[in-house]
Short mmCIF file of C-alpha atoms in Angstrom, two decimals:
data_model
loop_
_atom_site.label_atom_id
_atom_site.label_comp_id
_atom_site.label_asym_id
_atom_site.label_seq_id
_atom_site.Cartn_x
_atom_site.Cartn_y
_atom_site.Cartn_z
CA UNK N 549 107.86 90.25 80.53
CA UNK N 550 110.00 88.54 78.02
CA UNK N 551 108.82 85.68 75.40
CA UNK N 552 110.41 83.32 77.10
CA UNK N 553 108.75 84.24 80.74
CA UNK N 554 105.46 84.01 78.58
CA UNK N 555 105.94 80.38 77.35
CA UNK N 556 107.43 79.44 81.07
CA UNK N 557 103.72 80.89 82.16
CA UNK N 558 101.75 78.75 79.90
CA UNK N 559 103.01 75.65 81.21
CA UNK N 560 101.63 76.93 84.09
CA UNK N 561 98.21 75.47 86.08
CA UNK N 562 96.47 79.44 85.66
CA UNK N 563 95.32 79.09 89.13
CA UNK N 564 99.02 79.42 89.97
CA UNK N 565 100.34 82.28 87.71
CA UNK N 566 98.99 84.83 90.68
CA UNK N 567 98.51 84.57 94.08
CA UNK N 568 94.75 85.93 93.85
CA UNK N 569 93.56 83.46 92.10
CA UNK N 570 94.12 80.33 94.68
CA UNK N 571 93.46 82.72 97.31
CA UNK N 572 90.25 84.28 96.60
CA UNK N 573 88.79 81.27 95.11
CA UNK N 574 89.18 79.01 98.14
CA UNK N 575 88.91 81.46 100.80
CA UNK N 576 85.42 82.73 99.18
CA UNK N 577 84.79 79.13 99.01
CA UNK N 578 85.93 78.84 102.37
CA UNK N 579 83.90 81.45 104.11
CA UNK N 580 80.73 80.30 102.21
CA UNK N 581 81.37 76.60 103.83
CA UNK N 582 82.05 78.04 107.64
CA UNK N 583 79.49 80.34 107.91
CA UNK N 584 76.92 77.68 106.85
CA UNK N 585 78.11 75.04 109.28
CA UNK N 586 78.06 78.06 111.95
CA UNK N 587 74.62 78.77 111.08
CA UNK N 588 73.87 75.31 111.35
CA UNK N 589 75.26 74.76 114.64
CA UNK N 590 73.96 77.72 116.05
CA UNK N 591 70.63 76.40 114.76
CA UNK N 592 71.17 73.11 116.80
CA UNK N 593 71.25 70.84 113.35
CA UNK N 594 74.51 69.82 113.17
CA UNK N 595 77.16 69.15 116.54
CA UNK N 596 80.75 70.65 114.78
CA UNK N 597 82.98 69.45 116.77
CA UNK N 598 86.56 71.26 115.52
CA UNK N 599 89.62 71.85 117.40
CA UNK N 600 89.40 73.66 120.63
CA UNK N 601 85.67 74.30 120.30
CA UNK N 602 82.82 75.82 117.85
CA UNK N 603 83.26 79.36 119.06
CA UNK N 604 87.69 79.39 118.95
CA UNK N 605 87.05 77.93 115.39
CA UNK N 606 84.35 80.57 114.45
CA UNK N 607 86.02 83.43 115.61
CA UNK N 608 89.79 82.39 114.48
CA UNK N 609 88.58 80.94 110.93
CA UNK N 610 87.26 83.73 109.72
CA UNK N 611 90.14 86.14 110.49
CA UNK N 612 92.99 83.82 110.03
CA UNK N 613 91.27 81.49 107.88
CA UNK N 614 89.08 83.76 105.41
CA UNK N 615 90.63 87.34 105.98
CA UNK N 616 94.13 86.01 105.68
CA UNK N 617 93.87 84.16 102.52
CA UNK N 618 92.80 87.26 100.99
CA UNK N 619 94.90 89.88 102.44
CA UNK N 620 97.52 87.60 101.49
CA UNK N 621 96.25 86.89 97.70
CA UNK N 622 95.82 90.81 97.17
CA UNK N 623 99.20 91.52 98.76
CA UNK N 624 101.15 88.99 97.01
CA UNK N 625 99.64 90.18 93.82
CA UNK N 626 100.68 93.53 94.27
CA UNK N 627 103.67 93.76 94.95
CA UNK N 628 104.26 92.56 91.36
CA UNK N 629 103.05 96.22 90.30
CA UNK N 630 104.95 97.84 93.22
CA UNK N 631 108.17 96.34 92.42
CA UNK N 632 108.35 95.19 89.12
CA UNK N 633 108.98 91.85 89.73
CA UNK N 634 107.40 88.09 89.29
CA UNK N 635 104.95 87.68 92.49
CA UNK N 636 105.32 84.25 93.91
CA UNK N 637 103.92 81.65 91.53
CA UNK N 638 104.34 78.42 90.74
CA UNK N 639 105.53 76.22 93.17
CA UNK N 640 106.24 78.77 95.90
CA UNK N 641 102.17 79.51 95.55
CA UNK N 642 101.22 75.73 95.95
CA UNK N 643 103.11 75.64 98.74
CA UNK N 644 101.25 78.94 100.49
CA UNK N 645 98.23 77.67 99.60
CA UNK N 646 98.27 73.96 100.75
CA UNK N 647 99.75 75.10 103.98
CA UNK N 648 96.71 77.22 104.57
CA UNK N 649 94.47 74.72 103.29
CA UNK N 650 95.96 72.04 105.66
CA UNK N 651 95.55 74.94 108.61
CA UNK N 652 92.26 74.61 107.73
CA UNK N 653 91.69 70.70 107.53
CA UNK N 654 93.45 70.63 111.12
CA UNK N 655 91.22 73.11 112.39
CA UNK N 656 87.74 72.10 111.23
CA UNK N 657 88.43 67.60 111.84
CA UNK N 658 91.46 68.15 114.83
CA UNK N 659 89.59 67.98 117.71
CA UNK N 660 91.86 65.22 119.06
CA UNK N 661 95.20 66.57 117.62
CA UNK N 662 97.35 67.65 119.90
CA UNK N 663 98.16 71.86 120.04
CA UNK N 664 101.23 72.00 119.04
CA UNK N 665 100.38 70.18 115.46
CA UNK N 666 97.49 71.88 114.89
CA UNK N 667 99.08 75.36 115.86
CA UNK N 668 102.36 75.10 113.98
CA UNK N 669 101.07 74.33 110.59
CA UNK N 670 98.54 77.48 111.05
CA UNK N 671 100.95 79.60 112.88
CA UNK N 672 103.10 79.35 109.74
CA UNK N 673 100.99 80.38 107.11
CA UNK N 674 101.76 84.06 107.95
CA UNK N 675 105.20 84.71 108.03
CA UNK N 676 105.83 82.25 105.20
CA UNK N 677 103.95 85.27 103.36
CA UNK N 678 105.58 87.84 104.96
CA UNK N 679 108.93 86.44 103.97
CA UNK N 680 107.76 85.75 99.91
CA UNK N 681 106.23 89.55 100.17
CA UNK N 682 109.53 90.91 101.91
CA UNK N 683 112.12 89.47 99.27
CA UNK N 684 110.81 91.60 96.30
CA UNK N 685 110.11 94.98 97.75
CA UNK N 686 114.31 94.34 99.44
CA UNK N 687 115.56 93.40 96.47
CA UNK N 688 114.86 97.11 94.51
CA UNK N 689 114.60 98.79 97.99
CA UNK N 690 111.04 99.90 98.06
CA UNK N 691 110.34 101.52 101.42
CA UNK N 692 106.66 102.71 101.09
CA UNK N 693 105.02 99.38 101.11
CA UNK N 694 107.56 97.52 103.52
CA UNK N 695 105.50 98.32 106.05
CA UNK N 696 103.25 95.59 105.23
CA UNK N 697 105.34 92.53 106.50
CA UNK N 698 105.42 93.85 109.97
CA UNK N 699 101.66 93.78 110.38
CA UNK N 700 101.56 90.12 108.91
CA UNK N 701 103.95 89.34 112.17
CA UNK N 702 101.77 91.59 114.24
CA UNK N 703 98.37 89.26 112.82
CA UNK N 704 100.77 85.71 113.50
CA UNK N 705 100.86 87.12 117.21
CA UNK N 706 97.44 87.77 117.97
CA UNK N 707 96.91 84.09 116.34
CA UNK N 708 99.48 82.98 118.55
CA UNK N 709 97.39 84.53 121.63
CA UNK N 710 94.54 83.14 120.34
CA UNK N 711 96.26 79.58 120.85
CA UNK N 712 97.75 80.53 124.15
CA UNK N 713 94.56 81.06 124.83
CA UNK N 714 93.42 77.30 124.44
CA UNK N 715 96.68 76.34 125.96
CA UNK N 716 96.25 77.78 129.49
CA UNK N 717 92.49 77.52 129.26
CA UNK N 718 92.41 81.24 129.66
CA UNK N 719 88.96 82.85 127.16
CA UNK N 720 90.28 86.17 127.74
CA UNK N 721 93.51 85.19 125.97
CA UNK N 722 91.31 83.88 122.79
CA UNK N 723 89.26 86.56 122.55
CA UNK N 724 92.14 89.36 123.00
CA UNK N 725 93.86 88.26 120.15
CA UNK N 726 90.66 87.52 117.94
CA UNK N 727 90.00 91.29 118.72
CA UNK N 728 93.41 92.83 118.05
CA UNK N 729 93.00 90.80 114.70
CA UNK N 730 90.20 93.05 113.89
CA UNK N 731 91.94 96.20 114.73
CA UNK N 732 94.89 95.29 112.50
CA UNK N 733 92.75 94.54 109.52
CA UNK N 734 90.42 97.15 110.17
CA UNK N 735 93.97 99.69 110.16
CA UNK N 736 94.83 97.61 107.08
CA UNK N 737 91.53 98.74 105.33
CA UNK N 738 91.77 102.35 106.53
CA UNK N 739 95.17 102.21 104.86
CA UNK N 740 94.41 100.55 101.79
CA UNK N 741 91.25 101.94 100.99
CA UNK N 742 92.49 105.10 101.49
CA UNK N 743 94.83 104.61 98.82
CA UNK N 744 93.14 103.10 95.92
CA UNK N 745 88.70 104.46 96.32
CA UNK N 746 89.68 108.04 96.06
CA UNK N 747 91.44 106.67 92.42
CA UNK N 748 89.14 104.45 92.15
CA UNK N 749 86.48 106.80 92.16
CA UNK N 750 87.89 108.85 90.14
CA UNK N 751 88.29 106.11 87.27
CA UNK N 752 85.27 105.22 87.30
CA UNK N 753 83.23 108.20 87.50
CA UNK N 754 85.06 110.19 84.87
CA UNK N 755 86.15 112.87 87.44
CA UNK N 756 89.03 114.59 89.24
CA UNK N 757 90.40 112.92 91.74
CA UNK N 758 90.35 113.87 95.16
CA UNK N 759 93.43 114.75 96.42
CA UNK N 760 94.47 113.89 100.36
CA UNK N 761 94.85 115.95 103.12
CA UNK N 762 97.59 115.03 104.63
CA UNK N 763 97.30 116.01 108.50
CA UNK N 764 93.19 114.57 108.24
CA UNK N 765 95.22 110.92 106.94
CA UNK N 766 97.41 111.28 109.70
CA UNK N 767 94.80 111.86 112.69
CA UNK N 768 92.71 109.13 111.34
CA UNK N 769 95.31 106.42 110.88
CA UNK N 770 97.05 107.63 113.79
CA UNK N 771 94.23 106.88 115.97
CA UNK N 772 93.38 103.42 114.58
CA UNK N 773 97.46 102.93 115.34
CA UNK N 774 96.41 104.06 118.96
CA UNK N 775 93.19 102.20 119.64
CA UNK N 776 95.22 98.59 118.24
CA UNK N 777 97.87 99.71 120.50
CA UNK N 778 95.77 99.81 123.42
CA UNK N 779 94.54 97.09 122.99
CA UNK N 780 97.31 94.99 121.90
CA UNK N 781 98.59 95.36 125.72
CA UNK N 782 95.22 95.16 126.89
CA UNK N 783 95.25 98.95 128.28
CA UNK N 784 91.68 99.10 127.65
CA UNK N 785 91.13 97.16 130.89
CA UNK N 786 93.17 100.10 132.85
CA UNK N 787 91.90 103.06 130.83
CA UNK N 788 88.58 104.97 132.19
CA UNK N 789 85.76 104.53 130.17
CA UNK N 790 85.27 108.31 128.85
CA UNK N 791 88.84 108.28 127.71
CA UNK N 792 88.04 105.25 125.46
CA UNK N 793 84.85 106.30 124.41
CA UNK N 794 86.52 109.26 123.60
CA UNK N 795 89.01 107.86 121.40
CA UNK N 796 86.80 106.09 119.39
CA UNK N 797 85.09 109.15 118.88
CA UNK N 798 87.68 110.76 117.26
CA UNK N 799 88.70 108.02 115.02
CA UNK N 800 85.10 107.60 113.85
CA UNK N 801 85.05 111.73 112.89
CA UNK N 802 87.89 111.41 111.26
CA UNK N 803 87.43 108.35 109.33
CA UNK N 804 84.07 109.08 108.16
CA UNK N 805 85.55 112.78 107.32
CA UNK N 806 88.03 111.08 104.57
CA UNK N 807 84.84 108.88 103.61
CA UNK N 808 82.85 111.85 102.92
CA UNK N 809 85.69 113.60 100.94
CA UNK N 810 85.76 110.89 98.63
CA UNK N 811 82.19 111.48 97.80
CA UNK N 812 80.09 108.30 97.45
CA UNK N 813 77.24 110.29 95.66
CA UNK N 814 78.82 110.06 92.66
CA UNK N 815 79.45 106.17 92.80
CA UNK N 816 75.87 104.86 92.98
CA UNK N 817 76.11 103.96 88.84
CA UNK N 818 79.02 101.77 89.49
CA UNK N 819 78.65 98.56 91.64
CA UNK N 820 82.63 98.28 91.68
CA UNK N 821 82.68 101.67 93.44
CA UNK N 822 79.33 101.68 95.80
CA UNK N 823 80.17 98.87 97.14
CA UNK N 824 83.15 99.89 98.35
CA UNK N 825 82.37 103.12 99.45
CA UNK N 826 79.89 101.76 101.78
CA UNK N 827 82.28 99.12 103.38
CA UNK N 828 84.82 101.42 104.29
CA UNK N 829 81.63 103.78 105.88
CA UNK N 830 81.20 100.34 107.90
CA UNK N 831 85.01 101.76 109.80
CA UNK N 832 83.39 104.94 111.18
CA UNK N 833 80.03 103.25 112.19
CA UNK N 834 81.86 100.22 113.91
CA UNK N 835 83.96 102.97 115.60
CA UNK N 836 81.34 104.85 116.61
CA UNK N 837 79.33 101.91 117.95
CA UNK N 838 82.52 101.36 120.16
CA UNK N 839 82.24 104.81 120.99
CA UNK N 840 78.62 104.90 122.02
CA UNK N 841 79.69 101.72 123.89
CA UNK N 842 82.39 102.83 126.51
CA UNK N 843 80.32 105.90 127.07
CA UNK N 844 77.17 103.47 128.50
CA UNK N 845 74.64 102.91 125.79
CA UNK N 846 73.12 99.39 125.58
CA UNK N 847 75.57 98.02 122.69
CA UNK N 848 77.12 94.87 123.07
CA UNK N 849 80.69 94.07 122.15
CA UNK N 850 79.47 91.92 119.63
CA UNK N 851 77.25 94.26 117.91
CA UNK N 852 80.17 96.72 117.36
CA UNK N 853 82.15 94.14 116.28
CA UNK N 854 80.34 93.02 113.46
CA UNK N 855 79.85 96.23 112.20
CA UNK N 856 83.91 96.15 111.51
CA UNK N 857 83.77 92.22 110.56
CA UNK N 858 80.77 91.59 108.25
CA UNK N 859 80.27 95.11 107.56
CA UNK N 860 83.81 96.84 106.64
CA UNK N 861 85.58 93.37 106.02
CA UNK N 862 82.84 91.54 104.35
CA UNK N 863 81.66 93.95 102.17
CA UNK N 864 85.43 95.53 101.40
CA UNK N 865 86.87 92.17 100.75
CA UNK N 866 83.85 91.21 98.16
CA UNK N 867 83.91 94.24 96.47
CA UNK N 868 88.07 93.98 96.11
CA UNK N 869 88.17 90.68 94.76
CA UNK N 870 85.57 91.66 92.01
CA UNK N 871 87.99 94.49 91.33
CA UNK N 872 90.92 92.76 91.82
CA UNK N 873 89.96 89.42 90.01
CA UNK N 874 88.71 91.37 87.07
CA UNK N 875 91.86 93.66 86.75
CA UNK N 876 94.72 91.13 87.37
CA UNK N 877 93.01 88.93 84.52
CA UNK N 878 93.48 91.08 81.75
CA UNK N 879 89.26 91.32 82.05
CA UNK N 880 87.26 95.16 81.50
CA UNK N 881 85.99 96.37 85.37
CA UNK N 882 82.57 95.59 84.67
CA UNK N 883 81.14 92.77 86.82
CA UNK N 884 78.40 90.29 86.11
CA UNK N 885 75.50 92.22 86.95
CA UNK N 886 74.88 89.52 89.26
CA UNK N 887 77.30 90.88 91.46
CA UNK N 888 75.34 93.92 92.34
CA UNK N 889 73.12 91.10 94.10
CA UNK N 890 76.39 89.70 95.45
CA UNK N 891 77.04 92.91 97.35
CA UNK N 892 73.52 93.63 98.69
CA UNK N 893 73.33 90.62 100.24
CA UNK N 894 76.63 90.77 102.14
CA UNK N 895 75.41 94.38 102.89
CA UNK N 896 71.88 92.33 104.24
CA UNK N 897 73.94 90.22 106.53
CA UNK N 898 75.58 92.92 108.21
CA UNK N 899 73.03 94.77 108.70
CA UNK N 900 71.35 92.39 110.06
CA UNK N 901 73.91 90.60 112.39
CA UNK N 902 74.37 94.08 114.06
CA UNK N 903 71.17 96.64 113.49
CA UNK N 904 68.58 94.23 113.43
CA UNK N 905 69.78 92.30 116.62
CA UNK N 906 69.72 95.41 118.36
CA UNK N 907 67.03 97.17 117.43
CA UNK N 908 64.88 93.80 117.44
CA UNK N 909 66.41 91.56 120.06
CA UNK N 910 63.78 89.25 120.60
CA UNK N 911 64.82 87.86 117.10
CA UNK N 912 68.08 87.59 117.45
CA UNK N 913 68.30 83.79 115.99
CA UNK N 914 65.78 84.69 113.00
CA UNK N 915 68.69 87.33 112.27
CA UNK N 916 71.57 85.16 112.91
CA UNK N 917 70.09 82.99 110.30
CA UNK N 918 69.32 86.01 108.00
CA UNK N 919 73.01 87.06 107.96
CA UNK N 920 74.51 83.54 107.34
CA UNK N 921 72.24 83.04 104.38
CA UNK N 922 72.98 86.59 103.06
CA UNK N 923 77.08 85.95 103.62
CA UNK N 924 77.08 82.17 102.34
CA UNK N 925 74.77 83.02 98.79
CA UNK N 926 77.01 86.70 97.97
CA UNK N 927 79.90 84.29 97.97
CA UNK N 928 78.54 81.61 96.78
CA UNK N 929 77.45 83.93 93.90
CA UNK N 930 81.23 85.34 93.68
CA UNK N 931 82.53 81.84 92.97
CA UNK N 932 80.04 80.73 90.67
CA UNK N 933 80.57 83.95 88.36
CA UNK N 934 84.75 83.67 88.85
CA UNK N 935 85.37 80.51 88.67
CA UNK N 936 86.00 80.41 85.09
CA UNK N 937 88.02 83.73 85.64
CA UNK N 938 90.54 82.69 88.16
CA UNK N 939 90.79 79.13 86.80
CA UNK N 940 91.41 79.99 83.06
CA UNK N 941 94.49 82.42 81.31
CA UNK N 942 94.67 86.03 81.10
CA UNK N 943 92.39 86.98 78.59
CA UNK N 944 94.50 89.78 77.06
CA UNK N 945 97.20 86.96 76.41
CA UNK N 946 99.40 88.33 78.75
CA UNK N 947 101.43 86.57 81.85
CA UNK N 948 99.51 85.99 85.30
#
């Protein structure tokens, strides 16, 4: 960038030079908050009383609240490498980020506002995003990573459902599009993370990088494509049971086949890189746990759920904004050590919101609890130790 963009910058806020900053620190914040006052109403302390009710605002605020802000703060930082040009800043970013911060406020204090209010300011958080990431990658006619925008529409429509839901009084609605969230980010993850761990790993290890095979990529994402597909138009309910189980089968081989290629042996000296490795292992087991599901073993939706939710997304989206936060602020990609803790305990909660619960039932509320405090102190932990990061300049001088 030129001089001139460099002393524009500096009269910048440096929470608004890059859209991971605002982003990561308040939706870490964020999740931290709502998971505690989950925990706490699950425990029977507190009576939340949010729009719609406890379980709508559980299930929506942690995919469009917490997942979103991040997907969005890593997407709208990128595409300043892919393109080459400024990511939204500035103005544009306060803007993105008090709408989703008022999306929030509405949600969490709105239980008397009427749907349409409440819905609207949420419902335009999303494509707001979609159009800021859609400008750049037009303007120099990038093709690869247009994709992208489509699947931010795809997430505004299963929020949508989610409120249609509410509207017509119809659970089924709420909790189809809360689930087709999680195959879309779960497909986003596969997609992702199969772009950047096996360079990544590479990096960090010191070693050659392992190069893709191309028709393995293309069964695995292909199949994630087909089980959101299903059930996007709720096929699942039509389908027999052995031809679901079946698909999820195949998805989880194939997943955990590119997992295994990308060899997390080599990783366990690098916190940055285990930690990743074993959230996007989290795909295949969630899969799997689907799979074992529709073919009749005692596993509940929820259980299998989770695995994909705290498991791939917790743990993935922790382990990113290290990464991420690091990288993008001119900082070397060595965490606080710290952080190691950080990602065991998100690891902790997942494990035990879906392995302990089953295997050990009879606790299932000493569990609950278990994974809320795990979740709420690894992010808790993230903000503490980035604060100063994502509140303070570059420290290589540079702009963002």
């Amino acid at each position: 960038m030129q001089i001139t963009d460099l002393a524009t910058e500096q009269k910048l806020l440096p929470l608004l030079r890059q859209a991971f900053r605002p982003m990561f620190l308040f939706g870490a914040i964020f999740s931290a908050v709502a998971m505690l006052l989950w925990g706490l109403t699950l425990a029977g302390h507190i009576q939340l009383k949010p729009f719609a009710n406890v379980l709508f605002w559980h299930s929506h605020e942690m995919l469009f609240g917490f997942v979103s802000a991040i997907v969005i703060g890593f997407l709208l930082t990128a595409v300043q490498n892919w393109t080459g040009l400024r990511a939204p800043h500035g103005k544009s970013l306060l803007f993105i980020s008090l709408l989703w911060l008022s999306a929030r406020l509405l949600l969490l204090f709105g239980q008397d506002l009427p749907l349409y209010l409440v819905a609207s300011v949420d419902l335009s958080f999303l494509p707001v995003c979609a159009y800021l990431l859609a400008r750049p990658l037009l303007q120099v006619g990038q093709q690869r990573n247009l994709f992208f925008v489509p699947v931010l529409l795809l997430l505004t429509a299963c929020n949508a459902l989610m409120y249609i839901g509410v509207y017509s009084e119809r659970y089924d609605f709420v909790q189809l599009g809360s689930q087709n969230a999680v195959w879309l980010v779960t497909l986003l993850m596969a997609i992702v993370g199969g772009r950047v761990l096996p360079m990544f790993t590479a990096n960090g290890t010191q070693t050659k990088k392992v190069e893709p095979i191309l028709w393995l990529d293309r069964i695995a994402l292909a199949s994630l494509w087909l089980i959101f597909v299903v059930h996007f138009f709720a096929l699942n309910r039509y389908l027999p049971a052995a031809l679901l189980s079946t698909l999820f089968a195949v998805s989880a081989v194939f997943t955990a086949w590119r997992c295994l290629r990308w060899k997390i042996w080599i990783t366990f000296q690098v916190p940055l890189l285990w930690s990743l490795h074993l959230a996007y292992w989290c795909i295949p087991l969630g899969l799997a746990l689907y799979s074992a599901r529709y073919a009749g073993f005692n596993i509940s939706n929820s259980i299998a759920l989770h695995a994909l939710t705290a498991g791939a997304m917790g743990n993935m989206i922790l382990s990113m904004m290290a990464r991420v936060s690091l990288g993008h602020s001119g900082r070397m990609l060595k965490p606080h050590t710290v952080m190691s803790l950080a990602f065991l305990l998100v690891l902790a909660a997942a494990i035990s919101r879906t392995v302990l619960i089953w295997l050990l039932p009879s606790h299932t509320m000493q569990w609950l609890w278990l994974g809320v405090a795990g979740w709420v102190l690894a992010y808790l932990l993230y903000v503490l130790v980035y604060f100063p990061v994502l509140t303070t300049p570059r420290a290589d001088g540079r702009p963002g």
